[in-house]
Structure formats: structure tokens, C-alpha cells
């Protein structure tokens, strides 16, 4: 059977066939052929409590029968009002306004546009952005511009806008990064600094210290540069705390959320900002309006799912589950410490990662697709980022399931798939 579907980040010439998934529950994707896959990457980092988590599934069902979708310009609805109220309450203090959109990319794109609108409406010529080298913020032209330049972006390079990228603050190189930030901010034309707090996701699960983030915020503050935290991946518990910024004790000026916000069931994103940014757009002058929307802004079903997710956070021991998963990951990572076939065995919260020692590094490392196929054959969904293997499962994964995931990694190593 020929499929008419064009899949994301997929080279169809190399993947003519793909498994058909029929159902999902907890940490498992059930295939139509009867084969199960353990979802060890939370379906691209979105599933937090597990697939089809009953209270979230129920909320979606109920909301779909009551108010499915409506225009969000000029009208409002209870699920969005309630969700905004609750997001402000749980977010770092000071983020008082919530703008809804549909994906991580749009959450960041909205953040960039808020920053540009803020400076324009205040009559200041600031339109440059600074970002971290190796960062990932989405796949729209704006978010690709602030993200890493590489094989992902080559074809689009001619239309990307210019951004100052800072060297990654790896251990021992923190000061070079901070100095570069200060130098960039001193120019006086920087609108905002965009950063993934504590860990680069698609950039290879690279971790840096909370104190660096604290310092970055201090530098931005000193020069009036808006601090845009992209917590699309790190938000909702991934790094061990509800938001990664908490670990650095900072409140960003703009906070971008998406992936875990509905527990991963349906798409929804939010960009939170402090009152000053809202107020810079608040005027009887219509040209100062924040000109952004999408058809499905604050879709009621998605907002109901997000409210149900926050109920889960309030009524179930989610942070305890996260701490437990962190410990389980740590125990299983231990056997790879000092293994010469691997480099940089590391963990942050629920995320564990290690690099396979290979000649050709980077996203197109030949090892990636080979490992992927082998893991799938072992009943485990892991999708290495080049030569980086990472495990980022739903918080409720069982010890036995996690054992199976790490056993697949160990077996791939023993079978000579890694190391040379
Ligand atoms: C996934 C991701 C995005 C993009 O989110 P989408 O929902 O895929 O558009 C942006 N920033 C970070 C840090 C991400 O991990």
C-alpha cells in the first residue's frame, strides 16, 4: 500500500514502511500488528502522565460535547479564563498575562513578536535577538532563525534573519558564554535573549548549570534586554521541577510553554509575559495592537485538557513520580559510567542521555538510524539525536519497562552497534 502521507523529519526514501499504531495506554504504543512499543521518548517529549490518562481523556470528551471551538478575538470562554488564571498562579511570580497558541514553535514566535512589539510601541529601536548556539526553538522561519544553524536549516538559510549566537556554557566554559551575552547586550539594539533553560533538547540534551541561567538573567536585566525562556520541552516537570527556571530562581520576562501543557493529549501552547509587555500594547491607538492569532487560538477542548492536566498535578503525586523516575534513571545509567563506548553520561530530572563514541558526530551520524531500527525491533521507541541516545519517558513508566529500555541500549552496545 502506498501512503499519501508526508511525515515530519522523515526521509521517505529510507523509510518506505512504518509501523501502524492503533492505540496507546500508559507508556506503551500498541501496534496494529500486535507489537507493542515502549514510548521511551514520550512521543517527542509531550506525554507526561502517560498516554490516554483517564481524567484528561474524560475532560476532552466532555468539553467536545459542550463547546468545541470558537473565535477567540472579541469573545472568551471559561476553560481559557480558568486556565490563564491557573497558569499565572503556578508560573514564576510576575508573569501576569497569557497568550494562547497551538504549538511550541508558535509559542516562541509569539514571544519574539511580543518583544519586537514592546520595543516598537515604546519608541525604542531594538530589533536584534541573541540566542544560544545549538538551541532549538521550532521550525517556523522565525524560530529557525533563533535556533541552531545546520543541516536542519541549510535550505532555508537565505530567508533566516541574523541572530547573535552565544557559545554553549558547558562546564568550564561558562564565562565565555556570559561575556558574549554581555558584549551583545551592550550594543543597545537587542530586543530579547531566547534560551532553553538548563538543557538544550533537540541540540543534543546538553546540560548547563542553573547558576549560569541566573547570571544570564542578571545580565539581560542590567541592559534592559527581554529574557525569553523557551520551556516548551522543560516545562511541566521534565527537569525535576515544574519549570526549569525555578531551579535558577528566576522569572523570565516571557515564558513559552507547550509540550506537556495538556499532558500531551492535544496541542496547545501559551506565552506568558509580565504586565509591562501587555501594557506596552494596551492603547486606544489600534496600531499598537498585538497582531497575532491563529484560527484555533485557545481552542476550548485543548484548554479543558490543560485544566484537567493541572488537576492531575494538584491531585496526584506528580512531583514524587518525577523524583522516583529520576532515581530509576540514575540507577540504570550507572552501568554505562566509565564504559569506553560511551561519552558524557548525564541526567537532568527525568531526562537521561549518553553519547555513542563515533567518528561522524552530529545529527546525521550514521549510527542514529541504525540504532533507531534496532530499538524498534526490540520493542522500544528511542530516537537518537545523531549519536546521542536519550531516554525521556512518561512519568508513570514502570521499573520493568524502563529496564527493557536500558537493556535495549546495552544490547545495541554489546552487538557491536556502538564503539569501534
Ligand atoms: C519542541 C520544541 C519546540 C517546538 O515545539 P513544536 O510544538 O514542535 O512546534 C520549541 N522549543 C523547544 C525547546 C522544543 O523542545
CSV table of C-alpha atoms and ligand atoms in Angstrom, one decimal:
chain,number,residue,atom,x,y,z
A,1,UNK,CA,0.0,0.0,0.0
A,2,UNK,CA,1.3,3.4,-0.9
A,3,UNK,CA,0.7,6.0,1.7
A,4,UNK,CA,-0.1,9.6,0.7
A,5,UNK,CA,1.2,11.0,4.0
A,6,UNK,CA,4.3,13.1,4.1
A,7,UNK,CA,5.8,12.6,7.6
A,8,UNK,CA,7.8,15.1,9.6
A,9,UNK,CA,11.6,14.9,9.8
A,10,UNK,CA,11.4,11.7,7.7
A,11,UNK,CA,13.4,10.7,4.7
A,12,UNK,CA,10.8,8.6,3.0
A,13,UNK,CA,13.4,7.0,0.6
A,14,UNK,CA,15.0,5.4,3.6
A,15,UNK,CA,11.7,4.6,5.5
A,16,UNK,CA,9.3,3.3,2.9
A,17,UNK,CA,7.3,1.4,5.6
A,18,UNK,CA,6.4,2.4,9.1
A,19,UNK,CA,4.6,0.6,11.9
A,20,UNK,CA,0.9,1.4,12.2
A,21,UNK,CA,-0.1,2.3,15.7
A,22,UNK,CA,-3.7,1.6,16.8
A,23,UNK,CA,-3.9,2.5,20.5
A,24,UNK,CA,-1.9,3.8,23.3
A,25,UNK,CA,-2.0,3.4,27.1
A,26,UNK,CA,0.4,4.5,29.8
A,27,UNK,CA,3.9,4.3,28.4
A,28,UNK,CA,3.0,1.9,25.6
A,29,UNK,CA,2.1,2.4,21.9
A,30,UNK,CA,0.1,-0.6,20.7
A,31,UNK,CA,0.7,-1.6,17.0
A,32,UNK,CA,-1.9,-2.8,14.6
A,33,UNK,CA,0.2,-5.9,14.1
A,34,UNK,CA,0.0,-6.8,17.8
A,35,UNK,CA,3.5,-5.5,18.5
A,36,UNK,CA,3.9,-3.0,21.4
A,37,UNK,CA,6.5,-0.2,21.6
A,38,UNK,CA,7.6,1.3,24.9
A,39,UNK,CA,7.3,5.0,24.3
A,40,UNK,CA,10.7,5.9,25.9
A,41,UNK,CA,10.7,9.4,24.4
A,42,UNK,CA,7.2,10.4,25.4
A,43,UNK,CA,6.1,10.7,21.8
A,44,UNK,CA,8.5,13.6,21.1
A,45,UNK,CA,8.5,14.8,24.7
A,46,UNK,CA,4.9,15.7,25.0
A,47,UNK,CA,3.3,12.9,27.1
A,48,UNK,CA,3.8,13.5,30.8
A,49,UNK,CA,1.5,11.3,32.9
A,50,UNK,CA,1.1,8.6,30.3
A,51,UNK,CA,-1.0,8.1,27.1
A,52,UNK,CA,-4.8,8.4,27.4
A,53,UNK,CA,-4.5,9.4,31.0
A,54,UNK,CA,-8.2,8.9,32.1
A,55,UNK,CA,-9.0,12.3,33.7
A,56,UNK,CA,-7.6,14.2,30.6
A,57,UNK,CA,-9.3,11.9,28.1
A,58,UNK,CA,-12.6,12.4,30.0
A,59,UNK,CA,-12.2,16.2,30.1
A,60,UNK,CA,-11.7,16.2,26.3
A,61,UNK,CA,-14.8,14.2,25.8
A,62,UNK,CA,-17.0,16.4,28.0
A,63,UNK,CA,-15.7,19.7,26.5
A,64,UNK,CA,-16.1,18.4,22.9
A,65,UNK,CA,-19.8,17.9,23.6
A,66,UNK,CA,-20.3,21.4,25.2
A,67,UNK,CA,-18.2,24.0,23.3
A,68,UNK,CA,-15.8,22.6,20.7
A,69,UNK,CA,-14.3,25.7,19.1
A,70,UNK,CA,-15.0,29.4,18.8
A,71,UNK,CA,-13.3,32.6,17.6
A,72,UNK,CA,-11.1,33.9,20.4
A,73,UNK,CA,-11.0,37.5,19.2
A,74,UNK,CA,-13.8,39.5,20.8
A,75,UNK,CA,-15.2,36.5,22.7
A,76,UNK,CA,-13.9,34.5,25.6
A,77,UNK,CA,-14.7,31.2,27.3
A,78,UNK,CA,-14.4,29.7,30.8
A,79,UNK,CA,-11.8,26.9,30.1
A,80,UNK,CA,-9.4,29.6,28.8
A,81,UNK,CA,-10.1,32.1,31.5
A,82,UNK,CA,-9.7,29.4,34.2
A,83,UNK,CA,-6.5,28.1,32.6
A,84,UNK,CA,-4.9,31.5,32.3
A,85,UNK,CA,-5.7,32.2,35.9
A,86,UNK,CA,-4.1,28.9,37.0
A,87,UNK,CA,-1.0,29.2,34.7
A,88,UNK,CA,-0.3,32.7,36.2
A,89,UNK,CA,-0.6,31.1,39.7
A,90,UNK,CA,1.9,28.3,39.1
A,91,UNK,CA,4.4,30.1,36.8
A,92,UNK,CA,7.3,32.0,38.2
A,93,UNK,CA,6.0,35.2,40.0
A,94,UNK,CA,5.4,38.2,37.9
A,95,UNK,CA,4.1,36.7,34.7
A,96,UNK,CA,0.6,38.1,34.7
A,97,UNK,CA,-0.7,37.7,31.1
A,98,UNK,CA,-1.2,34.6,29.0
A,99,UNK,CA,-1.4,34.5,25.2
A,100,UNK,CA,-2.5,31.2,23.7
A,101,UNK,CA,-1.4,29.5,20.5
A,102,UNK,CA,-1.1,25.9,19.2
A,103,UNK,CA,2.5,24.6,19.3
A,104,UNK,CA,5.9,25.2,20.7
A,105,UNK,CA,7.0,27.0,17.6
A,106,UNK,CA,4.1,29.4,17.8
A,107,UNK,CA,4.7,30.0,21.5
A,108,UNK,CA,8.2,31.1,20.7
A,109,UNK,CA,7.3,33.0,17.6
A,110,UNK,CA,4.7,34.9,19.7
A,111,UNK,CA,7.4,35.6,22.3
A,112,UNK,CA,9.7,37.1,19.6
A,113,UNK,CA,6.8,39.2,18.3
A,114,UNK,CA,5.9,40.4,21.8
A,115,UNK,CA,9.4,41.5,22.3
A,116,UNK,CA,9.5,43.4,19.0
A,117,UNK,CA,6.1,45.0,19.6
A,118,UNK,CA,7.2,46.0,23.1
A,119,UNK,CA,10.2,48.0,21.9
A,120,UNK,CA,8.4,49.4,18.9
A,121,UNK,CA,5.4,50.6,21.0
A,122,UNK,CA,7.8,52.2,23.5
A,123,UNK,CA,9.5,54.0,20.6
A,124,UNK,CA,12.9,52.3,21.0
A,125,UNK,CA,14.9,50.9,18.1
A,126,UNK,CA,15.6,47.4,19.4
A,127,UNK,CA,15.1,44.5,17.0
A,128,UNK,CA,18.0,42.1,17.4
A,129,UNK,CA,17.9,38.7,19.1
A,130,UNK,CA,20.5,36.8,21.0
A,131,UNK,CA,20.3,33.0,21.4
A,132,UNK,CA,22.4,30.0,22.5
A,133,UNK,CA,24.5,28.2,19.9
A,134,UNK,CA,22.9,24.8,19.3
A,135,UNK,CA,19.5,25.8,20.6
A,136,UNK,CA,16.2,24.6,19.1
A,137,UNK,CA,13.1,26.7,19.2
A,138,UNK,CA,10.9,25.4,16.5
A,139,UNK,CA,10.6,25.0,12.7
A,140,UNK,CA,8.9,28.2,11.6
A,141,UNK,CA,11.1,30.8,9.9
A,142,UNK,CA,11.3,33.0,13.0
A,143,UNK,CA,12.1,30.2,15.4
A,144,UNK,CA,14.6,28.6,13.0
A,145,UNK,CA,16.3,31.9,12.9
A,146,UNK,CA,17.0,32.0,16.6
A,147,UNK,CA,17.8,28.2,16.6
A,148,UNK,CA,21.0,26.4,15.6
A,149,UNK,CA,22.1,26.6,12.0
A,150,UNK,CA,22.9,23.3,10.5
A,151,UNK,CA,21.6,20.5,8.3
A,152,UNK,CA,18.1,21.3,9.5
A,153,UNK,CA,18.2,24.9,8.3
A,154,UNK,CA,20.5,24.8,5.2
A,155,UNK,CA,17.8,25.1,2.6
A,156,UNK,CA,16.1,28.0,4.4
A,157,UNK,CA,19.3,29.9,5.4
A,158,UNK,CA,18.7,32.7,2.8
A,159,UNK,CA,15.5,33.8,4.5
A,160,UNK,CA,16.5,33.4,8.1
A,161,UNK,CA,17.2,36.7,10.0
A,162,UNK,CA,20.5,37.4,11.6
A,163,UNK,CA,20.9,36.4,15.3
A,164,UNK,CA,23.9,36.6,17.6
A,165,UNK,CA,24.6,33.0,18.9
A,166,UNK,CA,26.5,32.6,22.2
A,167,UNK,CA,28.9,29.7,22.8
A,168,UNK,CA,27.2,27.0,24.8
A,169,UNK,CA,28.1,27.3,28.6
A,170,UNK,CA,29.4,23.8,29.0
A,171,UNK,CA,31.3,23.1,32.3
A,172,UNK,CA,34.4,25.2,32.5
A,173,UNK,CA,33.3,27.5,29.5
A,174,UNK,CA,30.5,29.3,31.3
A,175,UNK,CA,32.3,32.7,31.5
A,176,UNK,CA,32.9,32.8,27.7
A,177,UNK,CA,29.1,32.5,27.2
A,178,UNK,CA,28.3,35.1,29.8
A,179,UNK,CA,30.9,37.5,28.4
A,180,UNK,CA,29.5,37.1,24.9
A,181,UNK,CA,26.0,37.8,26.2
A,182,UNK,CA,27.2,41.0,27.9
A,183,UNK,CA,29.0,42.1,24.8
A,184,UNK,CA,25.9,41.6,22.6
A,185,UNK,CA,23.6,43.3,25.1
A,186,UNK,CA,26.0,46.3,25.3
A,187,UNK,CA,25.2,47.2,21.7
A,188,UNK,CA,21.9,48.6,22.9
A,189,UNK,CA,19.9,47.2,19.9
A,190,UNK,CA,19.0,43.8,21.4
A,191,UNK,CA,15.2,43.2,21.9
A,192,UNK,CA,15.5,39.9,23.6
A,193,UNK,CA,17.5,36.9,24.6
A,194,UNK,CA,16.0,33.5,23.8
A,195,UNK,CA,17.1,30.5,25.8
A,196,UNK,CA,16.2,26.9,26.7
A,197,UNK,CA,16.7,26.8,30.5
A,198,UNK,CA,19.2,24.2,31.8
A,199,UNK,CA,19.2,21.9,28.9
A,200,UNK,CA,19.2,22.0,25.1
A,201,UNK,CA,16.7,19.5,23.8
A,202,UNK,CA,17.0,18.9,20.1
A,203,UNK,CA,20.5,20.3,20.3
A,204,UNK,CA,21.6,17.0,21.9
A,205,UNK,CA,20.4,17.0,25.5
A,206,UNK,CA,23.3,19.2,26.6
A,207,UNK,CA,23.0,20.3,30.3
A,208,UNK,CA,24.3,23.5,31.9
A,209,UNK,CA,24.3,24.8,35.4
A,210,UNK,CA,21.4,26.8,37.0
A,211,UNK,CA,23.8,29.5,38.2
A,212,UNK,CA,24.6,30.2,34.5
A,213,UNK,CA,20.9,30.8,33.9
A,214,UNK,CA,20.7,33.1,36.9
A,215,UNK,CA,23.7,35.1,35.7
A,216,UNK,CA,22.2,35.3,32.2
A,217,UNK,CA,19.1,36.8,33.6
A,218,UNK,CA,21.1,39.3,35.6
A,219,UNK,CA,23.0,40.5,32.5
A,220,UNK,CA,19.8,40.9,30.5
A,221,UNK,CA,18.2,42.8,33.3
A,222,UNK,CA,21.2,45.2,33.5
A,223,UNK,CA,20.8,46.1,29.8
A,224,UNK,CA,17.1,46.0,29.7
A,225,UNK,CA,17.1,43.0,27.3
A,226,UNK,CA,13.9,40.9,27.5
A,227,UNK,CA,14.6,37.4,28.7
A,228,UNK,CA,12.6,34.8,26.8
A,229,UNK,CA,12.6,31.4,28.4
A,230,UNK,CA,11.7,28.6,26.0
A,231,UNK,CA,10.3,26.0,28.4
A,232,UNK,CA,8.5,24.1,25.6
A,233,UNK,CA,10.4,21.0,26.5
A,234,UNK,CA,11.4,21.7,30.1
A,235,UNK,CA,8.0,22.8,31.3
A,236,UNK,CA,5.7,20.6,33.3
A,237,UNK,CA,8.2,18.7,35.3
A,238,UNK,CA,10.8,17.3,32.8
A,239,UNK,CA,13.8,18.7,34.6
A,240,UNK,CA,12.6,17.7,38.1
A,241,UNK,CA,10.8,20.9,39.0
A,242,UNK,CA,7.5,22.2,37.5
A,243,UNK,CA,9.5,24.7,35.5
A,244,UNK,CA,13.3,24.7,34.9
A,245,UNK,CA,13.5,28.5,35.7
A,246,UNK,CA,12.6,27.6,39.3
A,247,UNK,CA,16.0,25.9,39.7
A,248,UNK,CA,17.8,29.2,38.9
A,249,UNK,CA,15.4,31.3,41.0
A,250,UNK,CA,14.5,33.5,38.1
A,251,UNK,CA,11.3,34.9,36.5
A,252,UNK,CA,11.8,35.4,32.7
A,253,UNK,CA,10.1,38.4,31.0
A,254,UNK,CA,8.4,36.0,28.6
A,255,UNK,CA,7.8,32.3,29.2
A,256,UNK,CA,7.0,29.9,26.3
A,257,UNK,CA,5.1,26.7,27.2
A,258,UNK,CA,3.6,23.9,25.0
A,259,UNK,CA,4.5,20.2,25.1
A,260,UNK,CA,3.4,19.0,28.5
A,261,UNK,CA,0.6,21.5,29.0
A,262,UNK,CA,-2.3,19.2,28.1
A,263,UNK,CA,-0.4,16.2,29.4
A,264,UNK,CA,0.4,15.7,25.7
A,265,UNK,CA,-3.1,14.7,24.6
A,266,UNK,CA,-3.9,17.6,22.3
A,267,UNK,CA,-1.9,20.6,21.0
A,268,UNK,CA,-1.9,23.8,23.0
A,269,UNK,CA,0.7,26.4,23.8
A,270,UNK,CA,0.9,29.6,25.9
A,271,UNK,CA,3.3,32.5,26.0
A,272,UNK,CA,3.2,34.2,29.4
A,273,UNK,CA,4.6,37.7,29.9
A,274,UNK,CA,4.8,40.4,32.6
A,275,UNK,CA,2.4,43.2,32.7
A,276,UNK,CA,4.8,45.8,31.2
A,277,UNK,CA,4.7,43.9,27.9
A,278,UNK,CA,0.9,43.7,27.8
A,279,UNK,CA,0.7,47.4,28.8
A,280,UNK,CA,3.1,48.4,26.0
A,281,UNK,CA,0.4,47.1,23.6
A,282,UNK,CA,-2.5,48.5,25.7
A,283,UNK,CA,-3.7,51.7,24.0
A,284,UNK,CA,-6.6,53.4,22.2
A,285,UNK,CA,-4.2,53.5,19.3
A,286,UNK,CA,-5.2,50.5,17.2
A,287,UNK,CA,-1.8,50.3,15.5
A,288,UNK,CA,-0.3,49.2,18.9
A,289,UNK,CA,-2.4,46.0,18.9
A,290,UNK,CA,-0.6,42.7,19.3
A,291,UNK,CA,-1.1,41.4,15.8
A,292,UNK,CA,-1.1,37.7,16.2
A,293,UNK,CA,-3.7,35.0,16.1
A,294,UNK,CA,-4.4,31.6,14.7
A,295,UNK,CA,-7.8,30.1,13.9
A,296,UNK,CA,-7.6,27.7,16.9
A,297,UNK,CA,-6.2,30.2,19.5
A,298,UNK,CA,-7.3,28.8,22.9
A,299,UNK,CA,-9.4,26.0,21.5
A,300,UNK,CA,-11.8,25.1,24.3
A,301,UNK,CA,-11.2,21.4,24.1
A,302,UNK,CA,-7.4,21.9,24.4
A,303,UNK,CA,-7.9,24.3,27.3
A,304,UNK,CA,-10.1,21.8,29.0
A,305,UNK,CA,-7.4,19.2,28.6
A,306,UNK,CA,-4.8,21.6,30.0
A,307,UNK,CA,-7.1,22.3,33.0
A,308,UNK,CA,-7.5,18.5,33.6
A,309,UNK,CA,-3.7,18.3,33.4
A,310,UNK,CA,-3.4,20.9,36.1
A,311,UNK,CA,-6.0,19.0,38.2
A,312,UNK,CA,-3.7,15.9,37.8
A,313,UNK,CA,-0.8,18.0,39.1
A,314,UNK,CA,-2.9,19.1,42.1
A,315,UNK,CA,-4.4,15.8,43.0
A,316,UNK,CA,-1.8,13.1,42.0
A,317,UNK,CA,1.7,12.9,43.5
A,318,UNK,CA,3.3,14.0,40.2
A,319,UNK,CA,6.5,15.6,41.6
A,320,UNK,CA,7.1,12.4,43.6
A,321,UNK,CA,6.7,10.3,40.5
A,322,UNK,CA,9.2,12.6,38.7
A,323,UNK,CA,11.7,12.2,41.6
A,324,UNK,CA,11.2,8.4,41.5
A,325,UNK,CA,11.8,8.4,37.7
A,326,UNK,CA,14.9,10.5,38.2
A,327,UNK,CA,16.3,7.9,40.7
A,328,UNK,CA,15.3,5.0,38.4
A,329,UNK,CA,17.1,6.6,35.5
A,330,UNK,CA,20.2,7.3,37.7
A,331,UNK,CA,20.4,3.7,38.7
A,332,UNK,CA,20.2,2.4,35.2
A,333,UNK,CA,22.7,5.0,33.9
A,334,UNK,CA,25.3,3.8,36.4
A,335,UNK,CA,26.2,0.8,34.4
A,336,UNK,CA,27.3,3.0,31.5
A,337,UNK,CA,29.6,5.2,33.6
A,338,UNK,CA,33.1,4.5,32.6
A,339,UNK,CA,32.0,2.4,29.6
A,340,UNK,CA,34.5,3.4,26.9
A,341,UNK,CA,32.0,3.0,24.1
A,342,UNK,CA,30.0,6.0,25.5
A,343,UNK,CA,30.8,9.6,26.4
A,344,UNK,CA,29.1,12.2,28.6
A,345,UNK,CA,26.7,10.0,30.6
A,346,UNK,CA,24.3,12.6,32.0
A,347,UNK,CA,20.9,13.2,33.6
A,348,UNK,CA,18.7,16.2,34.4
A,349,UNK,CA,15.4,15.3,36.2
A,350,UNK,CA,13.6,12.7,34.2
A,351,UNK,CA,16.0,13.0,31.2
A,352,UNK,CA,18.9,10.6,30.8
A,353,UNK,CA,21.4,10.8,27.9
A,354,UNK,CA,24.7,9.5,26.7
A,355,UNK,CA,26.7,9.9,23.5
A,356,UNK,CA,27.9,6.9,21.4
A,357,UNK,CA,31.6,7.3,20.6
A,358,UNK,CA,31.7,7.5,16.8
A,359,UNK,CA,33.8,9.1,14.1
A,360,UNK,CA,31.0,11.0,12.4
A,361,UNK,CA,29.2,13.1,15.0
A,362,UNK,CA,26.2,15.3,14.8
A,363,UNK,CA,22.6,14.8,13.7
A,364,UNK,CA,23.4,12.9,10.5
A,365,UNK,CA,25.8,10.5,12.3
A,366,UNK,CA,25.2,7.1,10.5
A,367,UNK,CA,24.7,5.4,13.9
A,368,UNK,CA,21.4,7.2,14.6
A,369,UNK,CA,19.0,5.5,12.1
A,370,UNK,CA,20.7,2.1,12.7
A,371,UNK,CA,20.1,2.3,16.4
A,372,UNK,CA,16.5,3.5,15.8
A,373,UNK,CA,15.7,0.4,13.7
A,374,UNK,CA,17.3,-1.9,16.2
A,375,UNK,CA,15.4,-0.3,19.1
A,376,UNK,CA,12.1,-0.6,17.3
A,377,UNK,CA,12.9,-4.3,16.6
A,378,UNK,CA,13.4,-4.7,20.4
A,379,UNK,CA,10.0,-3.1,21.1
A,380,UNK,CA,11.4,0.2,22.3
A,381,UNK,CA,10.8,3.7,20.8
A,382,UNK,CA,14.0,5.6,21.1
A,383,UNK,CA,15.0,8.1,18.5
A,384,UNK,CA,18.7,9.1,18.9
A,385,UNK,CA,19.7,12.6,18.1
A,386,UNK,CA,22.6,11.7,15.9
A,387,UNK,CA,25.0,9.8,18.2
A,388,UNK,CA,23.2,10.9,21.3
A,389,UNK,CA,20.9,8.3,22.9
A,390,UNK,CA,18.4,9.8,25.3
A,391,UNK,CA,15.6,8.3,27.4
A,392,UNK,CA,12.7,10.7,28.3
A,393,UNK,CA,9.7,8.5,29.2
A,394,UNK,CA,6.3,9.4,30.6
A,395,UNK,CA,6.5,9.9,34.4
A,396,UNK,CA,4.5,6.8,35.2
A,397,UNK,CA,6.8,4.3,33.4
A,398,UNK,CA,7.3,1.2,35.5
A,399,UNK,CA,10.7,-0.1,36.6
A,400,UNK,CA,10.3,-3.2,34.4
A,401,UNK,CA,9.5,-1.1,31.3
A,402,UNK,CA,12.5,1.2,32.0
A,403,UNK,CA,14.7,-1.9,32.4
A,404,UNK,CA,13.6,-3.1,29.0
A,405,UNK,CA,14.5,0.3,27.5
A,406,UNK,CA,18.0,0.4,29.0
A,407,UNK,CA,18.5,-3.3,28.2
A,408,UNK,CA,17.9,-2.4,24.5
A,409,UNK,CA,20.6,0.3,24.8
A,410,UNK,CA,23.0,-2.2,26.5
A,411,UNK,CA,22.3,-4.9,23.8
A,412,UNK,CA,22.9,-2.5,21.0
A,413,UNK,CA,26.3,-1.7,22.5
A,414,UNK,CA,27.1,-5.4,23.0
A,415,UNK,CA,26.0,-6.3,19.5
A,416,UNK,CA,28.8,-4.0,18.3
A,417,UNK,CA,26.5,-1.4,17.1
A,418,UNK,CA,28.4,1.2,19.1
A,419,UNK,CA,32.1,1.6,19.7
A,420,UNK,CA,34.8,0.7,17.3
B,1,LIG,C1,9.8,21.0,20.6
B,1,LIG,C2,10.3,22.3,20.9
B,1,LIG,C3,9.8,23.5,20.2
B,1,LIG,C4,8.8,23.4,19.1
B,1,LIG,O1,7.6,22.9,19.5
B,1,LIG,P1,6.6,22.3,18.5
B,1,LIG,O2,5.3,22.1,19.3
B,1,LIG,O3,7.2,21.1,17.9
B,1,LIG,O4,6.4,23.4,17.5
B,1,LIG,C5,10.3,24.7,20.7
B,1,LIG,N1,11.2,24.8,21.6
B,1,LIG,C6,11.7,23.7,22.3
B,1,LIG,C7,12.7,23.9,23.4
B,1,LIG,C8,11.3,22.4,21.9
B,1,LIG,O5,11.8,21.4,22.5
